[in-house]
Amino acid sequence: MQRRHLLSAAWWGLVAWLVMGVAALAQQPPSPEAQAFRYRFEPGTRMKYRVSAQLSGTLPLFGGLPVEKMTLEMTMALVVRQVRSDGNAELGIDMETFRAEMDGQALPLPLDRLRASLRDVVMVVTPRGEVLERKGGNVLPLQVPIPGVEGSQLPLLVLQLVFPEGALAPQQEWSYSRAMTAQTGDAPAQFTARWVQEETIHDVPASRFHQKMRWSRSFKADLFDLPTTDESLMVKQVDQTVQGDAQIWFSPTEGRLVRAVLDAQYEQHTRLLNPSEGATPPAPARLTARVHVIREELAAREPQSPPQKTQQQ
């Protein structure tokens, strides 16, 4: 009798385990299907984002400016000025707040001048995120000769990905290129991206992508390491490389970025073209940066420090 009770208990225990297992499987979200990802642009829309960046290393200024920690914080809005009949959008940018510190000391960058310099930025973008045209925003209150640190590039902080024409399958990888500077003749950066999985960021369903990039260029520069075609100002040969790794969360339903965390390594080697006798060759400049971008309405729900790098899958 006791054995019968034990067998019965074991049997019902097995049945319960199977039922619970099937129920758990039924509750799991279905695997995402292949889909085409697109940005959504509506005329007059203002998409506000909070951007924070931490940099350390050597800035390529004045022969190399060591920086233990430089922080940038800004709130900017991507403005859809117009949507053309072909679906491409004319985008502008508005800087609402900006603050910069270097080794704990605030940098005196007037917001009104910064906003004025960005007011004429216009970028024509396809729903896939491909940039067809860009103009304006080249004169900033502070010129830093680092690729991507240009006014005309700022909208790309919230347009990180260029999606393929067709549908993407989960875990599928694709490649694309994109200009890093407004300089004519500069080679574009090379990107690879992969759709990792579906996640929820502060109650917003999002697709997470892993992106890698690599870019390099060489040019003749003036005393301040800025590219020049004026032979009378050419004093240096500059070689720059940038490598980046990013995690990007995108809402397919809303057609816009939710959050992005970017890690980048910048390196610059400089050679004097006509060095005087006994001149010391400039030391290489190396800079690391972490950039955190999130929708302004979600920023208050983020931790005080940018999230750690997501485990690769």
Coordinates of C-alpha atoms in Angstrom, one line a residue, residues 1-259:
M1 CA 0.0 0.0 0.0
Q2 CA 2.8 2.4 0.9
R3 CA 4.5 1.6 -2.3
R4 CA 1.3 2.4 -4.2
H5 CA 1.0 5.7 -2.5
L6 CA 4.7 6.5 -3.3
L7 CA 4.2 5.6 -7.0
S8 CA 1.0 7.6 -7.2
A9 CA 2.7 10.7 -5.6
A10 CA 5.6 10.3 -8.0
W11 CA 3.2 10.1 -10.9
W12 CA 1.2 13.2 -10.0
G13 CA 4.4 15.0 -9.2
L14 CA 5.7 14.2 -12.7
V15 CA 2.4 15.3 -14.3
A16 CA 2.5 18.6 -12.3
W17 CA 6.1 19.2 -13.4
L18 CA 5.2 18.7 -17.0
V19 CA 2.1 20.9 -16.8
M20 CA 4.2 23.7 -15.1
G21 CA 6.9 23.3 -17.8
V22 CA 4.4 23.6 -20.6
A23 CA 2.8 26.6 -19.0
A24 CA 6.1 28.3 -18.6
L25 CA 6.9 27.7 -22.2
A26 CA 3.6 29.1 -23.2
Q27 CA 4.3 32.3 -21.2
Q28 CA 7.7 32.9 -22.9
P29 CA 7.5 35.6 -25.6
P30 CA 7.7 34.1 -29.1
S31 CA 10.9 34.5 -31.0
P32 CA 11.0 37.6 -33.1
E33 CA 10.3 37.2 -36.8
A34 CA 12.2 38.8 -39.6
Q35 CA 11.2 42.4 -40.1
A36 CA 12.2 45.6 -41.9
F37 CA 13.4 48.3 -39.5
R38 CA 12.8 51.9 -40.4
Y39 CA 13.0 55.4 -38.8
R40 CA 9.7 57.2 -38.6
F41 CA 9.6 60.9 -39.4
E42 CA 6.6 63.2 -38.9
P43 CA 6.7 66.9 -39.8
G44 CA 7.2 69.2 -36.8
T45 CA 8.2 66.4 -34.4
R46 CA 10.9 67.2 -31.8
M47 CA 12.7 64.2 -30.5
K48 CA 14.5 65.1 -27.3
Y49 CA 17.5 63.2 -26.0
R50 CA 19.9 63.5 -23.1
V51 CA 23.6 62.9 -24.0
S52 CA 26.5 62.4 -21.6
A53 CA 30.1 61.6 -22.5
Q54 CA 33.2 60.9 -20.5
L55 CA 36.6 61.2 -22.1
S56 CA 40.1 60.5 -20.8
G57 CA 43.6 60.4 -22.4
T58 CA 45.2 63.0 -24.5
L59 CA 43.3 65.6 -26.6
P60 CA 45.1 66.4 -29.9
L61 CA 45.4 70.1 -29.0
F62 CA 48.5 72.2 -28.6
G63 CA 50.8 69.3 -29.2
G64 CA 48.9 67.0 -26.9
L65 CA 46.7 68.1 -23.9
P66 CA 46.6 65.4 -21.2
V67 CA 43.1 65.0 -19.7
E68 CA 42.3 62.8 -16.7
K69 CA 38.6 63.2 -17.1
M70 CA 36.5 65.4 -19.4
T71 CA 32.7 65.3 -19.2
L72 CA 30.1 66.6 -21.6
E73 CA 26.4 66.8 -20.8
M74 CA 23.7 68.1 -23.2
T75 CA 20.0 68.0 -24.0
M76 CA 19.3 68.2 -27.6
A77 CA 16.2 67.9 -29.9
L78 CA 16.2 66.4 -33.3
V79 CA 13.6 68.4 -35.3
V80 CA 11.8 67.1 -38.3
R81 CA 11.6 70.2 -40.5
Q82 CA 10.0 68.6 -43.5
V83 CA 9.2 65.2 -44.9
R84 CA 9.6 65.1 -48.7
S85 CA 7.2 63.3 -51.1
D86 CA 9.7 60.4 -51.4
G87 CA 9.7 59.9 -47.6
N88 CA 13.1 61.4 -46.9
A89 CA 13.2 63.9 -44.1
E90 CA 15.0 67.2 -43.6
L91 CA 16.3 67.3 -40.0
G92 CA 17.6 70.1 -37.9
I93 CA 19.0 70.2 -34.3
D94 CA 18.4 72.4 -31.3
M95 CA 20.7 72.4 -28.3
E96 CA 18.7 73.1 -25.2
T97 CA 21.3 72.6 -22.5
F98 CA 25.1 72.1 -22.6
R99 CA 27.7 71.7 -19.9
A100 CA 31.4 70.7 -20.1
E101 CA 34.1 70.1 -17.5
M102 CA 37.7 69.2 -17.8
D103 CA 39.4 67.7 -14.7
G104 CA 36.6 69.2 -12.5
Q105 CA 36.8 72.7 -14.0
A106 CA 33.9 74.0 -16.0
L107 CA 34.7 75.1 -19.5
P108 CA 33.2 78.5 -20.5
L109 CA 31.3 77.6 -23.6
P110 CA 28.3 80.0 -24.1
L111 CA 25.1 78.1 -24.9
D112 CA 23.8 80.9 -27.0
R113 CA 26.8 80.8 -29.4
L114 CA 26.6 77.0 -29.5
R115 CA 22.9 77.1 -30.4
A116 CA 23.5 79.7 -33.0
S117 CA 26.2 77.7 -34.7
L118 CA 23.9 74.7 -34.9
R119 CA 20.8 76.6 -36.1
D120 CA 21.7 76.1 -39.8
V121 CA 22.4 72.4 -39.6
V122 CA 20.3 70.5 -42.1
M123 CA 20.6 66.8 -42.7
V124 CA 18.5 64.9 -45.3
V125 CA 18.0 61.3 -44.1
T126 CA 16.1 58.3 -45.6
P127 CA 13.8 56.1 -43.4
R128 CA 16.6 53.6 -43.4
G129 CA 18.9 56.1 -41.8
E130 CA 21.1 56.8 -44.8
V131 CA 22.4 60.4 -45.0
L132 CA 21.9 61.9 -48.4
E133 CA 22.9 65.5 -47.7
R134 CA 24.3 67.5 -44.8
K135 CA 25.2 71.2 -44.5
G136 CA 25.9 73.8 -41.8
G137 CA 27.2 73.5 -38.3
N138 CA 30.9 73.6 -39.1
V139 CA 31.8 76.6 -37.0
L140 CA 31.6 75.7 -33.3
P141 CA 32.7 77.8 -30.3
L142 CA 35.3 75.1 -29.6
Q143 CA 37.0 73.3 -32.5
V144 CA 38.4 69.9 -31.5
P145 CA 40.1 68.0 -34.3
I146 CA 38.5 64.6 -33.5
P147 CA 36.5 62.8 -36.1
G148 CA 32.8 63.1 -35.5
V149 CA 33.0 66.2 -33.2
E150 CA 31.4 68.4 -35.7
G151 CA 28.1 70.2 -35.6
S152 CA 26.8 68.5 -38.7
Q153 CA 27.4 65.1 -37.1
L154 CA 25.4 65.6 -33.9
P155 CA 22.1 64.3 -35.4
L156 CA 23.8 61.0 -35.9
L157 CA 23.9 60.4 -32.2
V158 CA 20.3 59.5 -32.4
L159 CA 20.4 58.0 -35.9
Q160 CA 23.1 55.4 -35.1
L161 CA 22.0 52.6 -37.5
V162 CA 21.6 52.5 -41.3
F163 CA 19.2 49.6 -41.8
P164 CA 19.4 47.3 -44.8
E165 CA 16.8 47.6 -47.6
G166 CA 15.2 44.2 -46.8
A167 CA 14.0 42.4 -43.7
L168 CA 16.4 41.4 -40.9
A169 CA 16.3 38.1 -39.2
P170 CA 17.2 37.7 -35.5
Q171 CA 21.0 37.5 -35.1
Q172 CA 21.5 38.6 -38.7
E173 CA 24.6 40.8 -39.3
W174 CA 24.9 43.5 -42.0
S175 CA 27.5 46.1 -43.0
Y176 CA 27.3 49.7 -44.2
S177 CA 29.4 52.8 -44.4
R178 CA 28.9 56.4 -43.3
A179 CA 30.9 59.7 -43.5
M180 CA 32.5 60.7 -40.3
T181 CA 33.4 64.3 -41.3
A182 CA 32.3 67.0 -43.6
Q183 CA 35.7 67.1 -45.3
T184 CA 35.6 66.3 -49.0
G185 CA 37.7 63.2 -49.9
D186 CA 37.7 61.6 -46.4
A187 CA 37.0 57.9 -46.5
P188 CA 33.8 56.8 -44.8
A189 CA 33.8 54.8 -41.6
Q190 CA 33.0 51.1 -42.0
F191 CA 30.2 49.6 -39.8
T192 CA 28.9 46.1 -39.0
A193 CA 25.7 45.7 -36.9
R194 CA 23.7 42.7 -35.6
W195 CA 20.2 42.4 -34.3
V196 CA 20.8 40.7 -30.9
Q197 CA 17.4 40.3 -29.2
E198 CA 14.2 42.0 -27.9
E199 CA 14.3 43.8 -24.6
T200 CA 12.3 46.3 -22.6
I201 CA 13.9 49.6 -21.5
H202 CA 11.9 51.4 -18.9
D203 CA 8.7 49.8 -20.1
V204 CA 9.5 50.6 -23.7
P205 CA 9.8 47.5 -25.9
A206 CA 13.0 47.7 -28.0
S207 CA 15.2 45.7 -30.3
R208 CA 18.8 45.6 -29.2
F209 CA 21.6 45.9 -31.8
H210 CA 25.4 45.5 -31.4
Q211 CA 27.4 47.8 -33.7
K212 CA 31.1 48.0 -34.4
M213 CA 32.9 50.6 -36.4
R214 CA 36.4 51.4 -37.7
W215 CA 37.7 54.5 -39.5
S216 CA 41.0 56.1 -40.4
R217 CA 42.3 59.0 -42.4
S218 CA 45.6 60.8 -43.2
F219 CA 45.9 64.5 -44.0
K220 CA 48.1 67.6 -44.0
A221 CA 47.4 69.8 -41.0
D222 CA 48.1 73.3 -39.7
L223 CA 49.6 74.2 -36.3
F224 CA 46.4 73.2 -34.5
D225 CA 46.1 69.8 -36.2
L226 CA 43.2 70.9 -38.4
P227 CA 43.1 69.8 -42.0
T228 CA 44.3 72.4 -44.5
T229 CA 44.9 72.6 -48.3
D230 CA 46.9 75.8 -48.0
E231 CA 50.5 74.7 -48.4
S232 CA 51.8 77.8 -46.5
L233 CA 50.0 76.5 -43.4
M234 CA 50.9 72.8 -43.7
V235 CA 53.2 71.9 -40.9
K236 CA 52.2 68.4 -40.0
Q237 CA 51.2 65.0 -41.4
V238 CA 48.4 63.6 -39.2
D239 CA 47.2 60.0 -39.2
Q240 CA 44.0 59.3 -37.2
T241 CA 42.1 56.0 -36.4
V242 CA 38.9 55.4 -34.5
Q243 CA 37.4 52.2 -33.3
G244 CA 34.0 51.9 -31.7
D245 CA 31.7 49.4 -30.1
A246 CA 28.0 50.2 -29.3
Q247 CA 24.9 48.8 -27.9
I248 CA 21.8 50.4 -29.4
W249 CA 18.1 50.0 -28.4
F250 CA 15.6 50.9 -31.1
S251 CA 11.8 50.9 -31.0
P252 CA 10.4 49.4 -34.2
T253 CA 6.9 50.5 -33.3
E254 CA 7.9 54.2 -32.8
G255 CA 10.7 54.2 -35.3
R256 CA 13.2 55.9 -33.1
L257 CA 16.2 55.4 -30.8
V258 CA 15.4 54.5 -27.2
R259 CA 19.0 54.3 -25.8

